[in-house]
PDB file of C-alpha atoms in Angstrom:
ATOM      1  CA  MET A  96      -0.159  -0.055  -0.044  1.00 52.00           C
ATOM      2  CA  HIS A  97       1.512   3.409  -0.815  1.00 63.00           C
ATOM      3  CA  GLU A  98       1.416   6.440   1.284  1.00 66.00           C
ATOM      4  CA  ASP A  99      -1.197   8.103  -0.647  1.00 67.00           C
ATOM      5  CA  GLU A 100      -3.825   5.306  -0.366  1.00 74.00           C
ATOM      6  CA  ASP A 101      -2.949   5.365   3.450  1.00 83.00           C
ATOM      7  CA  ASP A 102      -3.858   9.298   3.506  1.00 84.00           C
ATOM      8  CA  ALA A 103      -7.180   8.571   1.634  1.00 83.00           C
ATOM      9  CA  ALA A 104      -7.999   5.880   3.785  1.00 85.00           C
ATOM     10  CA  LEU A 105      -7.254   7.852   6.863  1.00 86.00           C
ATOM     11  CA  PHE A 106      -9.205  11.066   5.276  1.00 84.00           C
ATOM     12  CA  ARG A 107     -12.330   8.835   4.523  1.00 83.00           C
ATOM     13  CA  ALA A 108     -12.187   7.161   7.777  1.00 87.00           C
ATOM     14  CA  ALA A 109     -11.989  10.989   9.504  1.00 88.00           C
ATOM     15  CA  VAL A 110     -14.699  12.029   7.277  1.00 85.00           C
ATOM     16  CA  GLY A 111     -17.116   9.336   8.062  1.00 86.00           C
ATOM     17  CA  LYS A 112     -20.402   8.499   6.094  1.00 85.00           C
ATOM     18  CA  VAL A 113     -21.495  11.596   3.795  1.00 80.00           C
ATOM     19  CA  ASP A 114     -24.530  12.253   1.609  1.00 78.00           C
ATOM     20  CA  PRO A 115     -23.998  13.389  -1.874  1.00 75.00           C
ATOM     21  CA  LEU A 116     -25.524  16.746  -2.967  1.00 71.00           C
ATOM     22  CA  ARG A 117     -28.626  16.891  -4.726  1.00 70.00           C
ATOM     23  CA  THR A 118     -28.132  17.923  -8.225  1.00 69.00           C
ATOM     24  CA  ASP A 119     -31.842  18.470  -9.298  1.00 70.00           C
ATOM     25  CA  ALA A 120     -32.070  21.557  -6.969  1.00 64.00           C
ATOM     26  CA  ALA A 121     -32.639  25.090  -8.634  1.00 68.00           C
ATOM     27  CA  PRO A 122     -30.158  27.802  -7.999  1.00 67.00           C
ATOM     28  CA  PRO A 123     -31.401  30.265  -5.845  1.00 67.00           C
ATOM     29  CA  PRO A 124     -32.748  33.280  -7.639  1.00 72.00           C
ATOM     30  CA  GLU A 125     -30.551  36.147  -8.117  1.00 75.00           C
ATOM     31  CA  ARG A 126     -31.387  38.922  -5.680  1.00 72.00           C
ATOM     32  CA  PRO A 127     -31.466  42.602  -7.046  1.00 72.00           C
ATOM     33  CA  ARG A 128     -28.839  45.458  -6.364  1.00 70.00           C
ATOM     34  CA  PRO A 129     -29.437  47.271  -3.552  1.00 67.00           C
ATOM     35  CA  ARG A 130     -30.039  50.919  -4.858  1.00 65.00           C
ATOM     36  CA  PRO A 131     -29.695  54.009  -2.817  1.00 63.00           C
ATOM     37  CA  ALA A 132     -32.249  55.639  -0.751  1.00 57.00           C
ATOM     38  CA  VAL A 133     -33.296  59.412  -2.114  1.00 54.00           C
ATOM     39  CA  ARG A 134     -34.461  61.427   0.427  1.00 48.00           C
ATOM     40  CA  ARG A 135     -36.832  64.053  -0.178  1.00 45.00           C
ATOM     41  CA  GLU A 136     -37.786  67.143   1.383  1.00 44.00           C
ATOM     42  CA  ASP A 137     -41.412  68.862   1.072  1.00 41.00           C
ATOM     43  CA  ASP A 138     -40.635  72.469   1.055  1.00 39.00           C
ATOM     44  CA  GLY A 139     -44.233  73.814   0.392  1.00 40.00           C
ATOM     45  CA  GLY A 140     -44.017  73.385  -3.565  1.00 39.00           C
ATOM     46  CA  ASP A 141     -41.893  76.255  -4.610  1.00 39.00           C
ATOM     47  CA  ALA A 142     -39.600  76.319  -7.704  1.00 37.00           C
ATOM     48  CA  ARG A 143     -36.677  75.225  -5.551  1.00 37.00           C
ATOM     49  CA  GLY A 144     -38.853  72.103  -4.183  1.00 40.00           C
ATOM     50  CA  MET A 145     -39.526  71.634  -8.078  1.00 38.00           C
ATOM     51  CA  ALA A 146     -35.799  71.581  -9.318  1.00 39.00           C
ATOM     52  CA  GLY A 147     -35.145  69.137  -6.017  1.00 41.00           C
ATOM     53  CA  LEU A 148     -37.878  66.695  -7.056  1.00 42.00           C
ATOM     54  CA  LEU A 149     -36.743  66.839 -10.478  1.00 42.00           C
ATOM     55  CA  ALA A 150     -32.975  65.918  -9.372  1.00 41.00           C
ATOM     56  CA  GLY A 151     -34.371  63.496  -6.809  1.00 41.00           C
ATOM     57  CA  SER A 152     -36.218  61.137  -9.160  1.00 44.00           C
ATOM     58  CA  PRO A 153     -36.289  57.883  -7.876  1.00 44.00           C
ATOM     59  CA  ASP A 154     -36.494  56.188 -11.449  1.00 54.00           C
ATOM     60  CA  ALA A 155     -32.675  57.433 -12.595  1.00 62.00           C
ATOM     61  CA  VAL A 156     -30.570  58.613  -9.823  1.00 72.00           C
ATOM     62  CA  LEU A 157     -27.004  59.357 -10.647  1.00 73.00           C
ATOM     63  CA  LEU A 158     -24.319  58.846  -7.981  1.00 72.00           C
ATOM     64  CA  ARG A 159     -21.031  60.500  -7.632  1.00 70.00           C
ATOM     65  CA  GLY A 160     -18.856  58.446 -10.026  1.00 73.00           C
ATOM     66  CA  ASP A 161     -21.457  57.382 -12.648  1.00 78.00           C
ATOM     67  CA  ALA A 162     -21.131  58.943 -15.772  1.00 84.00           C
ATOM     68  CA  SER A 163     -23.995  60.784 -17.815  1.00 87.00           C
ATOM     69  CA  ALA A 164     -24.932  60.190 -21.068  1.00 90.00           C
ATOM     70  CA  PHE A 165     -27.698  61.036 -23.451  1.00 93.00           C
ATOM     71  CA  ARG A 166     -27.934  60.852 -27.153  1.00 94.00           C
ATOM     72  CA  ARG A 167     -30.929  61.682 -29.724  1.00 93.00           C
ATOM     73  CA  GLU A 168     -31.479  59.223 -32.461  1.00 93.00           C
ATOM     74  CA  ARG A 169     -30.203  61.819 -34.961  1.00 93.00           C
ATOM     75  CA  VAL A 170     -26.805  61.795 -33.712  1.00 93.00           C
ATOM     76  CA  ASN A 171     -24.933  59.341 -35.889  1.00 94.00           C
ATOM     77  CA  ALA A 172     -22.514  56.610 -34.070  1.00 94.00           C
ATOM     78  CA  ARG A 173     -19.242  58.441 -35.504  1.00 95.00           C
ATOM     79  CA  ASP A 174     -20.028  61.443 -33.561  1.00 95.00           C
ATOM     80  CA  TRP A 175     -21.058  60.023 -30.319  1.00 94.00           C
ATOM     81  CA  GLN A 176     -18.172  58.085 -30.327  1.00 95.00           C
ATOM     82  CA  ARG A 177     -16.122  61.510 -30.581  1.00 94.00           C
ATOM     83  CA  LEU A 178     -18.299  62.991 -27.973  1.00 94.00           C
ATOM     84  CA  ARG A 179     -17.728  60.339 -25.383  1.00 93.00           C
ATOM     85  CA  ARG A 180     -13.872  60.191 -25.986  1.00 93.00           C
ATOM     86  CA  GLY A 181     -13.852  64.162 -25.412  1.00 92.00           C
ATOM     87  CA  GLN A 182     -12.563  64.818 -29.092  1.00 93.00           C
ATOM     88  CA  PHE A 183     -14.916  67.840 -30.000  1.00 93.00           C
ATOM     89  CA  ALA A 184     -13.586  71.029 -28.520  1.00 92.00           C
ATOM     90  CA  ALA A 185     -15.700  73.126 -25.967  1.00 94.00           C
ATOM     91  CA  GLN A 186     -16.667  76.477 -27.571  1.00 95.00           C
ATOM     92  CA  ASP A 187     -17.900  77.802 -24.038  1.00 95.00           C
ATOM     93  CA  GLU A 188     -18.290  76.556 -20.420  1.00 95.00           C
ATOM     94  CA  LEU A 189     -20.672  77.254 -17.753  1.00 95.00           C
ATOM     95  CA  ASP A 190     -19.428  76.621 -14.229  1.00 94.00           C
ATOM     96  CA  LEU A 191     -22.502  76.191 -11.559  1.00 93.00           C
ATOM     97  CA  HIS A 192     -20.363  75.547  -8.494  1.00 91.00           C
ATOM     98  CA  GLY A 193     -22.257  77.274  -5.496  1.00 89.00           C
ATOM     99  CA  ALA A 194     -25.145  77.697  -7.329  1.00 90.00           C
ATOM    100  CA  SER A 195     -28.518  76.317  -5.867  1.00 91.00           C
ATOM    101  CA  ALA A 196     -30.764  73.785  -8.100  1.00 90.00           C
ATOM    102  CA  LEU A 197     -32.847  76.843  -8.633  1.00 93.00           C
ATOM    103  CA  GLU A 198     -30.065  79.217  -9.968  1.00 93.00           C
ATOM    104  CA  ALA A 199     -28.552  76.441 -11.755  1.00 93.00           C
ATOM    105  CA  GLU A 200     -31.806  75.714 -13.773  1.00 94.00           C
ATOM    106  CA  MET A 201     -31.766  79.302 -14.891  1.00 94.00           C
ATOM    107  CA  LEU A 202     -28.314  79.539 -15.727  1.00 95.00           C
ATOM    108  CA  VAL A 203     -28.388  76.351 -18.088  1.00 95.00           C
ATOM    109  CA  ALA A 204     -31.384  77.739 -19.620  1.00 95.00           C
ATOM    110  CA  ARG A 205     -29.544  81.177 -20.424  1.00 96.00           C
ATOM    111  CA  PHE A 206     -26.070  79.537 -21.427  1.00 96.00           C
ATOM    112  CA  LEU A 207     -28.040  77.401 -23.811  1.00 95.00           C
ATOM    113  CA  ALA A 208     -29.945  80.167 -25.315  1.00 95.00           C
ATOM    114  CA  GLU A 209     -26.775  82.332 -25.742  1.00 95.00           C
ATOM    115  CA  SER A 210     -24.781  79.235 -27.120  1.00 95.00           C
ATOM    116  CA  LEU A 211     -27.466  78.650 -29.762  1.00 94.00           C
ATOM    117  CA  ASP A 212     -27.269  82.233 -30.650  1.00 94.00           C
ATOM    118  CA  ALA A 213     -23.553  82.560 -30.766  1.00 94.00           C
ATOM    119  CA  GLY A 214     -23.784  79.291 -33.294  1.00 94.00           C
ATOM    120  CA  PHE A 215     -21.698  77.243 -30.792  1.00 95.00           C
ATOM    121  CA  GLY A 216     -21.816  73.172 -31.481  1.00 95.00           C
ATOM    122  CA  CYS A 217     -20.095  71.875 -28.489  1.00 95.00           C
ATOM    123  CA  VAL A 218     -19.970  73.400 -24.824  1.00 96.00           C
ATOM    124  CA  ARG A 219     -19.145  71.975 -21.517  1.00 95.00           C
ATOM    125  CA  ILE A 220     -21.288  72.512 -18.312  1.00 96.00           C
ATOM    126  CA  VAL A 221     -19.602  71.537 -14.811  1.00 94.00           C
ATOM    127  CA  HIS A 222     -21.789  70.645 -12.210  1.00 91.00           C
ATOM    128  CA  GLY A 223     -19.257  69.337  -9.701  1.00 88.00           C
ATOM    129  CA  LYS A 224     -19.468  65.691  -8.198  1.00 83.00           C
ATOM    130  CA  GLY A 225     -21.091  66.606  -4.368  1.00 75.00           C
ATOM    131  CA  GLY A 226     -24.394  66.699  -3.068  1.00 69.00           C
ATOM    132  CA  ALA A 227     -26.571  66.158   0.057  1.00 66.00           C
ATOM    133  CA  GLY A 228     -26.299  62.530   1.351  1.00 71.00           C
ATOM    134  CA  GLY A 229     -23.983  61.330  -1.490  1.00 73.00           C
ATOM    135  CA  VAL A 230     -26.273  62.040  -4.287  1.00 79.00           C
ATOM    136  CA  PRO A 231     -24.884  64.768  -6.524  1.00 85.00           C
ATOM    137  CA  VAL A 232     -27.731  67.442  -6.707  1.00 87.00           C
ATOM    138  CA  LEU A 233     -26.685  69.440  -9.450  1.00 90.00           C
ATOM    139  CA  LYS A 234     -25.482  66.629 -11.489  1.00 90.00           C
ATOM    140  CA  ASN A 235     -28.974  64.916 -11.327  1.00 89.00           C
ATOM    141  CA  LEU A 236     -30.670  68.154 -12.298  1.00 90.00           C
ATOM    142  CA  VAL A 237     -28.435  69.097 -14.746  1.00 93.00           C
ATOM    143  CA  ASP A 238     -28.819  65.343 -16.718  1.00 93.00           C
ATOM    144  CA  ARG A 239     -32.617  66.086 -16.636  1.00 92.00           C
ATOM    145  CA  LEU A 240     -32.731  69.462 -17.757  1.00 94.00           C
ATOM    146  CA  LEU A 241     -30.575  68.606 -21.012  1.00 95.00           C
ATOM    147  CA  ARG A 242     -32.636  65.735 -21.664  1.00 93.00           C
ATOM    148  CA  GLN A 243     -35.803  67.889 -21.576  1.00 93.00           C
ATOM    149  CA  ARG A 244     -33.964  70.393 -24.225  1.00 93.00           C
ATOM    150  CA  GLY A 245     -35.034  69.854 -27.896  1.00 92.00           C
ATOM    151  CA  GLU A 246     -31.375  71.916 -28.884  1.00 94.00           C
ATOM    152  CA  VAL A 247     -29.203  69.386 -27.033  1.00 95.00           C
ATOM    153  CA  LEU A 248     -28.606  66.599 -29.565  1.00 96.00           C
ATOM    154  CA  ALA A 249     -26.417  64.492 -27.001  1.00 96.00           C
ATOM    155  CA  PHE A 250     -24.341  64.830 -23.886  1.00 95.00           C
ATOM    156  CA  HIS A 251     -21.637  62.784 -21.836  1.00 94.00           C
ATOM    157  CA  SER A 252     -19.584  63.115 -19.033  1.00 94.00           C
ATOM    158  CA  ALA A 253     -16.233  64.704 -20.017  1.00 93.00           C
ATOM    159  CA  PRO A 254     -13.218  62.844 -20.090  1.00 92.00           C
ATOM    160  CA  PRO A 255     -10.980  62.932 -16.524  1.00 91.00           C
ATOM    161  CA  ALA A 256      -8.668  65.826 -18.157  1.00 89.00           C
ATOM    162  CA  GLN A 257     -11.782  68.027 -18.767  1.00 90.00           C
ATOM    163  CA  GLY A 258     -13.623  67.552 -15.635  1.00 88.00           C
ATOM    164  CA  GLY A 259     -14.491  63.819 -15.593  1.00 90.00           C
ATOM    165  CA  THR A 260     -17.878  62.907 -14.307  1.00 88.00           C
ATOM    166  CA  GLY A 261     -17.901  66.383 -12.669  1.00 89.00           C
ATOM    167  CA  ALA A 262     -18.954  68.024 -15.888  1.00 93.00           C
ATOM    168  CA  LEU A 263     -20.717  67.372 -19.272  1.00 95.00           C
ATOM    169  CA  LEU A 264     -19.519  67.740 -22.856  1.00 96.00           C
ATOM    170  CA  VAL A 265     -23.140  68.771 -24.748  1.00 96.00           C
ATOM    171  CA  LEU A 266     -23.506  68.679 -28.424  1.00 96.00           C
ATOM    172  CA  LEU A 267     -26.048  71.368 -29.706  1.00 96.00           C
ATOM    173  CA  SER A 268     -28.245  71.443 -32.844  1.00 92.00           C
ATOM    174  CA  ARG A 269     -27.364  74.109 -35.210  1.00 78.00           C
ATOM    175  CA  ARG A 270     -29.803  76.939 -36.149  1.00 61.00           C
TER     176      ARG A 270
END
């Protein structure tokens, strides 16, 4: 008898009688990934509260490191790839650091109107990464606002050298 056979026999003696696993058992169902809770504060329904509800919509909350992305169907794949890679030069920039949600909403609307009047094709909006309770308020607000604007063809989080997930490159339609 070899030493390997002795080891196997000793192991079987130590373990004792075992029952084989059932192979017909179904695997447990996958549990959904947890979603962060979004805190909503009712402040009486003023405009600041409406902007807060828009930013805090539970169906699509962006977190600090999440990339923002939106593309209308008429934007071709080549331009979309160039936007994602940051290969369009931003012709103007809006920095929203320190702005409240209501101020940001007005600043974005005015900035887009001025950019269209100037004939700009690509602009950058810096919204930052901070927010209440880990949820970036301005980032979510700007994402929702831009999706609703007809002049916005596409937007994507900027590459790291241009602000990363704290900024957006926005493609605008030409008049």
